[in-house]
Tab-separated table of C-alpha atoms in Angstrom:
chain	number	residue	atom	x	y	z
A	1	MET	CA	32.745	-2.123	5.273
A	2	LYS	CA	31.772	-5.264	3.340
A	3	GLN	CA	31.704	-5.310	-0.467
A	4	ILE	CA	29.734	-7.098	-2.933
A	5	THR	CA	31.005	-7.009	-6.549
A	6	SER	CA	29.414	-10.272	-8.080
A	7	THR	CA	26.041	-10.850	-9.201
A	8	GLN	CA	26.714	-14.550	-8.480
A	9	ASN	CA	27.035	-13.895	-4.878
A	10	PRO	CA	25.016	-16.193	-2.834
A	11	TYR	CA	23.555	-13.151	-0.703
A	12	ILE	CA	22.678	-11.434	-4.183
A	13	LYS	CA	21.000	-14.485	-5.323
A	14	GLN	CA	18.772	-14.508	-2.189
A	15	LEU	CA	17.767	-10.706	-2.857
A	16	VAL	CA	16.772	-11.548	-6.043
A	17	GLN	CA	14.344	-13.985	-4.934
A	18	LEU	CA	12.803	-11.539	-2.262
A	19	GLN	CA	12.158	-9.323	-5.252
A	20	GLU	CA	11.000	-12.002	-7.260
A	21	LYS	CA	8.898	-14.414	-5.107
A	22	ALA	CA	6.221	-13.982	-2.604
A	23	LYS	CA	7.028	-17.037	-1.076
A	24	ALA	CA	10.590	-15.874	-0.120
A	25	ARG	CA	9.361	-12.663	1.523
A	26	ARG	CA	6.796	-14.650	3.806
A	27	GLN	CA	9.265	-17.217	4.534
A	28	THR	CA	11.754	-14.615	5.751
A	29	GLY	CA	9.712	-11.799	6.634
A	30	THR	CA	11.593	-9.131	4.669
A	31	PHE	CA	11.401	-7.356	1.255
A	32	LEU	CA	13.348	-4.612	-0.606
A	33	ILE	CA	12.713	-1.109	-0.981
A	34	GLU	CA	14.314	0.806	-3.569
A	35	GLY	CA	14.614	4.426	-3.660
A	36	GLN	CA	15.811	7.401	-1.599
A	37	ARG	CA	12.180	8.782	-0.778
A	38	GLU	CA	10.987	5.317	-0.557
A	39	LEU	CA	13.618	4.299	2.200
A	40	GLN	CA	12.921	7.556	4.009
A	41	LEU	CA	9.241	7.057	4.340
A	42	ALA	CA	9.511	3.366	5.339
A	43	ARG	CA	12.013	4.426	8.252
A	44	LYS	CA	9.361	7.249	8.982
A	45	GLY	CA	6.608	4.871	9.212
A	46	GLY	CA	8.591	3.049	11.543
A	47	TYR	CA	9.859	-0.173	9.418
A	48	GLU	CA	12.909	-2.015	11.044
A	49	ILE	CA	15.760	-1.463	8.452
A	50	ASP	CA	18.163	-4.650	8.190
A	51	THR	CA	20.316	-3.843	5.498
A	52	VAL	CA	21.191	-0.988	3.029
A	53	LEU	CA	22.916	-1.874	0.050
A	54	PHE	CA	24.504	1.182	-2.037
A	55	VAL	CA	26.696	2.197	-4.909
A	56	PRO	CA	29.166	4.487	-3.624
A	57	ASP	CA	29.547	6.905	-6.843
A	58	MET	CA	25.913	7.214	-6.958
A	59	LEU	CA	25.233	8.235	-3.426
A	60	ASN	CA	27.577	10.053	-1.155
A	61	GLU	CA	27.536	9.349	2.675
A	62	ALA	CA	26.031	12.827	3.568
A	63	GLN	CA	23.001	11.300	1.448
A	64	LEU	CA	22.983	7.766	3.080
A	65	SER	CA	23.607	8.331	6.620
A	66	PRO	CA	19.574	9.662	7.269
A	67	LEU	CA	18.329	6.994	5.090
A	68	ALA	CA	20.280	4.022	6.719
A	69	GLY	CA	20.138	5.114	10.280
A	70	ARG	CA	22.485	3.968	12.990
A	71	GLU	CA	21.121	0.118	13.149
A	72	ALA	CA	21.042	-1.160	9.541
A	73	GLU	CA	24.234	-2.960	8.091
A	74	LEU	CA	25.837	-1.275	5.194
A	75	ILE	CA	27.271	-2.972	2.044
A	76	GLU	CA	28.998	-1.428	-0.853
A	77	ILE	CA	28.098	-2.681	-4.116
A	78	ASN	CA	28.736	-1.606	-7.863
A	79	ARG	CA	26.444	-0.739	-10.579
A	80	GLU	CA	26.152	-4.291	-11.729
A	81	VAL	CA	25.313	-5.777	-8.970
A	82	TYR	CA	22.865	-2.676	-8.393
A	83	GLN	CA	21.094	-3.394	-11.598
A	84	LYS	CA	20.775	-7.235	-10.936
A	85	LEU	CA	18.672	-6.163	-7.810
A	86	ALA	CA	16.718	-2.836	-9.125
A	87	TYR	CA	13.224	-3.420	-10.146
A	88	ARG	CA	13.276	0.381	-11.386
A	89	ASP	CA	14.535	1.913	-14.499
A	90	THR	CA	15.388	4.950	-12.593
A	91	THR	CA	18.423	4.818	-10.527
A	92	GLU	CA	19.409	5.962	-7.283
A	93	GLY	CA	21.688	3.556	-5.813
A	94	VAL	CA	20.369	2.647	-2.832
A	95	ILE	CA	18.187	-0.748	-1.611
A	96	ALA	CA	17.485	-1.667	1.744
A	97	ILE	CA	16.251	-5.057	3.363
A	98	ALA	CA	13.435	-4.019	5.642
A	99	LYS	CA	11.358	-6.006	7.820
A	100	THR	CA	7.374	-6.570	7.179
A	101	LYS	CA	5.110	-5.392	9.633
A	102	SER	CA	1.933	-7.296	11.002
A	103	LEU	CA	-1.190	-6.713	8.857
A	104	SER	CA	-3.511	-7.859	11.323
A	105	LEU	CA	-7.040	-5.928	11.757
A	106	ASP	CA	-6.368	-6.194	15.601
A	107	ASP	CA	-3.431	-4.048	15.161
A	108	LEU	CA	-5.395	-1.361	13.734
A	109	GLU	CA	-5.041	1.909	15.866
A	110	LEU	CA	-8.134	3.768	15.200
A	111	GLY	CA	-9.395	6.985	16.721
A	112	ASN	CA	-12.895	7.893	17.599
A	113	ASN	CA	-14.295	9.030	14.427
A	114	PRO	CA	-12.606	6.871	11.934
A	115	LEU	CA	-12.726	7.145	7.587
A	116	VAL	CA	-11.505	4.064	6.356
A	117	LEU	CA	-10.971	2.777	3.059
A	118	ILE	CA	-11.799	-0.701	2.078
A	119	ALA	CA	-10.455	-2.392	-1.113
A	120	GLU	CA	-11.779	-6.013	-1.737
A	121	ALA	CA	-9.743	-8.541	-3.901
A	122	THR	CA	-7.587	-5.623	-5.793
A	123	GLU	CA	-5.646	-7.763	-8.378
A	124	LYS	CA	-3.519	-5.224	-10.255
A	125	PRO	CA	-0.571	-3.933	-8.207
A	126	GLY	CA	-0.655	-0.747	-9.903
A	127	ASN	CA	-4.094	-0.084	-8.885
A	128	LEU	CA	-3.509	-1.216	-5.006
A	129	GLY	CA	-0.546	1.512	-5.311
A	130	ALA	CA	-2.872	4.241	-6.609
A	131	LEU	CA	-5.372	3.426	-3.772
A	132	LEU	CA	-2.671	3.730	-0.948
A	133	ARG	CA	-1.512	7.080	-2.772
A	134	THR	CA	-4.909	8.538	-2.579
A	135	ALA	CA	-5.451	7.404	0.876
A	136	ASP	CA	-2.296	9.176	2.015
A	137	ALA	CA	-3.405	12.434	0.171
A	138	ALA	CA	-6.181	12.251	2.134
A	139	LYS	CA	-5.058	11.071	5.643
A	140	LEU	CA	-7.517	8.127	6.079
A	141	ASP	CA	-7.259	6.338	9.370
A	142	ALA	CA	-6.483	3.208	7.643
A	143	VAL	CA	-6.613	0.787	4.443
A	144	ILE	CA	-7.884	-2.519	4.553
A	145	ILE	CA	-7.549	-5.116	1.805
A	146	ALA	CA	-10.245	-7.896	1.989
A	147	ASN	CA	-9.514	-11.240	0.498
A	148	PRO	CA	-6.095	-10.016	-1.087
A	149	LYS	CA	-4.857	-11.397	-4.199
A	150	THR	CA	-1.493	-9.983	-4.409
A	151	ASP	CA	1.331	-9.892	-1.613
A	152	LEU	CA	1.465	-6.242	-0.139
A	153	TYR	CA	5.118	-5.988	-0.098
A	154	ASN	CA	5.208	-6.731	-4.117
A	155	PRO	CA	7.895	-4.514	-5.624
A	156	ASN	CA	5.624	-2.975	-7.884
A	157	ILE	CA	3.201	-2.082	-4.857
A	158	VAL	CA	6.118	-0.137	-3.313
A	159	ARG	CA	7.072	1.311	-6.853
A	160	SER	CA	3.341	2.337	-7.758
A	161	SER	CA	2.549	3.446	-4.210
A	162	VAL	CA	5.422	5.931	-4.201
A	163	GLY	CA	6.123	4.868	-0.834
A	164	CYS	CA	2.504	5.524	0.449
A	165	LEU	CA	2.786	1.730	1.414
A	166	PHE	CA	4.661	2.559	4.564
A	167	THR	CA	2.312	6.255	5.296
A	168	ASN	CA	-0.915	4.451	5.669
A	169	GLN	CA	-2.017	2.014	8.604
A	170	ILE	CA	-2.690	-1.314	6.371
A	171	ALA	CA	-4.289	-4.135	7.343
A	172	THR	CA	-5.802	-7.350	5.512
A	173	GLY	CA	-8.372	-9.990	6.185
A	174	THR	CA	-11.083	-12.134	4.680
A	175	THR	CA	-14.542	-10.292	3.830
A	176	GLU	CA	-16.361	-11.763	6.721
A	177	GLU	CA	-13.453	-10.954	9.249
A	178	VAL	CA	-13.267	-7.118	7.775
A	179	ILE	CA	-17.173	-7.052	7.930
A	180	ALA	CA	-16.982	-8.404	11.278
A	181	TYR	CA	-14.239	-6.159	12.520
A	182	LEU	CA	-16.167	-2.773	11.184
A	183	LYS	CA	-19.718	-3.865	12.902
A	184	SER	CA	-17.583	-4.493	16.185
A	185	LYS	CA	-16.306	-0.987	15.939
A	186	ASN	CA	-19.832	0.594	14.967
A	187	ILE	CA	-18.276	1.741	11.806
A	188	ASN	CA	-20.860	2.596	8.910
A	189	ILE	CA	-20.190	0.586	5.752
A	190	TYR	CA	-20.686	2.303	2.183
A	191	CYS	CA	-20.425	-0.160	-0.804
A	192	ALA	CA	-19.702	1.189	-4.230
A	193	THR	CA	-22.005	-1.256	-6.024
A	194	LEU	CA	-24.903	-0.986	-8.318
A	195	GLN	CA	-27.330	-3.207	-6.489
A	196	ASP	CA	-29.854	-1.449	-4.364
A	197	HIS	CA	-28.085	2.040	-4.410
A	198	ALA	CA	-28.311	5.452	-3.620
A	199	PHE	CA	-26.080	8.403	-4.850
A	200	TYR	CA	-23.021	8.771	-3.074
A	201	ASN	CA	-23.268	12.421	-2.332
A	202	GLU	CA	-26.409	11.965	-0.444
A	203	GLN	CA	-24.883	10.059	2.255
A	204	ASP	CA	-23.623	11.408	5.668
A	205	TYR	CA	-20.018	10.315	6.001
A	206	THR	CA	-19.296	12.641	9.297
A	207	ALA	CA	-19.872	9.520	11.571
A	208	PRO	CA	-17.502	6.773	11.588
A	209	SER	CA	-17.192	5.509	8.087
A	210	ALA	CA	-15.839	2.510	5.679
A	211	LEU	CA	-15.925	3.006	1.858
A	212	VAL	CA	-15.721	0.033	0.035
A	213	VAL	CA	-14.776	-0.420	-3.378
A	214	GLY	CA	-14.153	-3.715	-5.657
A	215	THR	CA	-12.784	-5.002	-8.620
A	216	GLU	CA	-13.393	-3.304	-11.759
A	217	ALA	CA	-14.450	-6.623	-13.528
A	218	THR	CA	-16.923	-7.910	-11.004
A	219	GLY	CA	-17.262	-5.209	-8.054
A	220	LEU	CA	-18.001	-6.374	-4.667
A	221	THR	CA	-19.148	-9.820	-3.373
A	222	GLN	CA	-22.662	-10.632	-2.194
A	223	LEU	CA	-21.311	-10.290	1.402
A	224	TRP	CA	-20.556	-6.468	1.178
A	225	ARG	CA	-24.051	-5.499	-0.592
A	226	ASP	CA	-25.917	-7.501	2.253
A	227	GLY	CA	-23.685	-6.329	5.015
A	228	SER	CA	-23.585	-2.766	3.706
A	229	THR	CA	-25.099	0.390	6.088
A	230	GLN	CA	-25.706	1.591	2.383
A	231	ASN	CA	-24.914	0.702	-1.406
A	232	ILE	CA	-23.849	3.957	-3.281
A	233	ILE	CA	-23.060	4.552	-6.872
A	234	ILE	CA	-21.316	7.799	-8.433
A	235	PRO	CA	-23.535	8.878	-11.257
A	236	MET	CA	-22.219	8.939	-14.732
A	237	GLN	CA	-23.381	10.457	-18.061
A	238	GLY	CA	-21.345	8.324	-20.738
A	239	GLU	CA	-22.006	4.520	-21.850
A	240	ILE	CA	-19.938	2.662	-19.165
A	241	ASP	CA	-20.990	1.852	-15.974
A	242	SER	CA	-18.206	1.829	-13.887
A	243	MET	CA	-14.599	3.518	-13.889
A	244	ASN	CA	-11.100	2.891	-12.697
A	245	VAL	CA	-11.383	1.760	-9.152
A	246	SER	CA	-8.764	4.128	-7.687
A	247	VAL	CA	-10.417	7.114	-9.429
A	248	ALA	CA	-13.761	5.943	-8.008
A	249	ALA	CA	-12.319	5.808	-4.474
A	250	ALA	CA	-10.710	9.216	-4.773
A	251	ILE	CA	-14.157	10.602	-5.758
A	252	LEU	CA	-15.796	9.045	-2.505
A	253	ILE	CA	-13.019	9.587	-0.074
A	254	PHE	CA	-13.080	13.511	-0.992
A	255	GLU	CA	-16.719	13.731	-0.920
A	256	ALA	CA	-16.271	12.278	2.921
A	257	LYS	CA	-13.382	14.425	3.406
A	258	ARG	CA	-15.381	17.508	2.294
A	259	GLN	CA	-18.203	16.685	4.687
A	260	ARG	CA	-15.685	16.530	7.324
A	261	GLY	CA	-14.664	19.994	6.920
A	262	PHE	CA	-11.564	19.259	4.899
A	263	LYS	CA	-10.750	22.816	2.773
A	264	LEU	CA	-7.814	23.706	0.314
């Protein structure tokens, strides 16, 4: 089995670039996964794992085997190399190199009555990770990122989504492309925006539906407001007129799930 013990190893330097640079991830079509749970969810989600680097005294063979699978190359590393690559403060002793997936709208597989979350131009990886966690909790049919402002395989998204990046169907596209896609599938579009709105809980989400949220600073673009089936708001009693995008999305999503028969 191959061993690497130097942080100056050229291969390790390449992996540092994967961790830090979106350009490197795009050019190679690969990204890093850190953590046992995240790696397990990635494999379950159909991601191809190319290589697994592990620290032997932090992860024994019985723990490593189901995570790595049969196809992945295994490389032993020491703690110094691991800390060079690790993004998180917590240590689990395993980092994998995985191949990215297609994020094309055409590759989405939706059922007859889909419930979809759309997030336009979400900039903060933490917010996007939280949206993916909520989507997983509600078992949505898909999450679509319109006009993405951050690389989906950013390590902070992998971390903040606690692996839910791998459990959701995800696609990206321009706002125009996403609206055209939804209309081609006869999916009703409900946009969270202050303009020309109705209350969110007065709408019927039992038919094919897309719930659309924008940025906290500027909201949704005019294209969404004009293209929606209905603009909606969550009534609030305080001084502000907006809340964290992931919180707002969760409220909308679980109202739709309630209408569709979700019960505790």
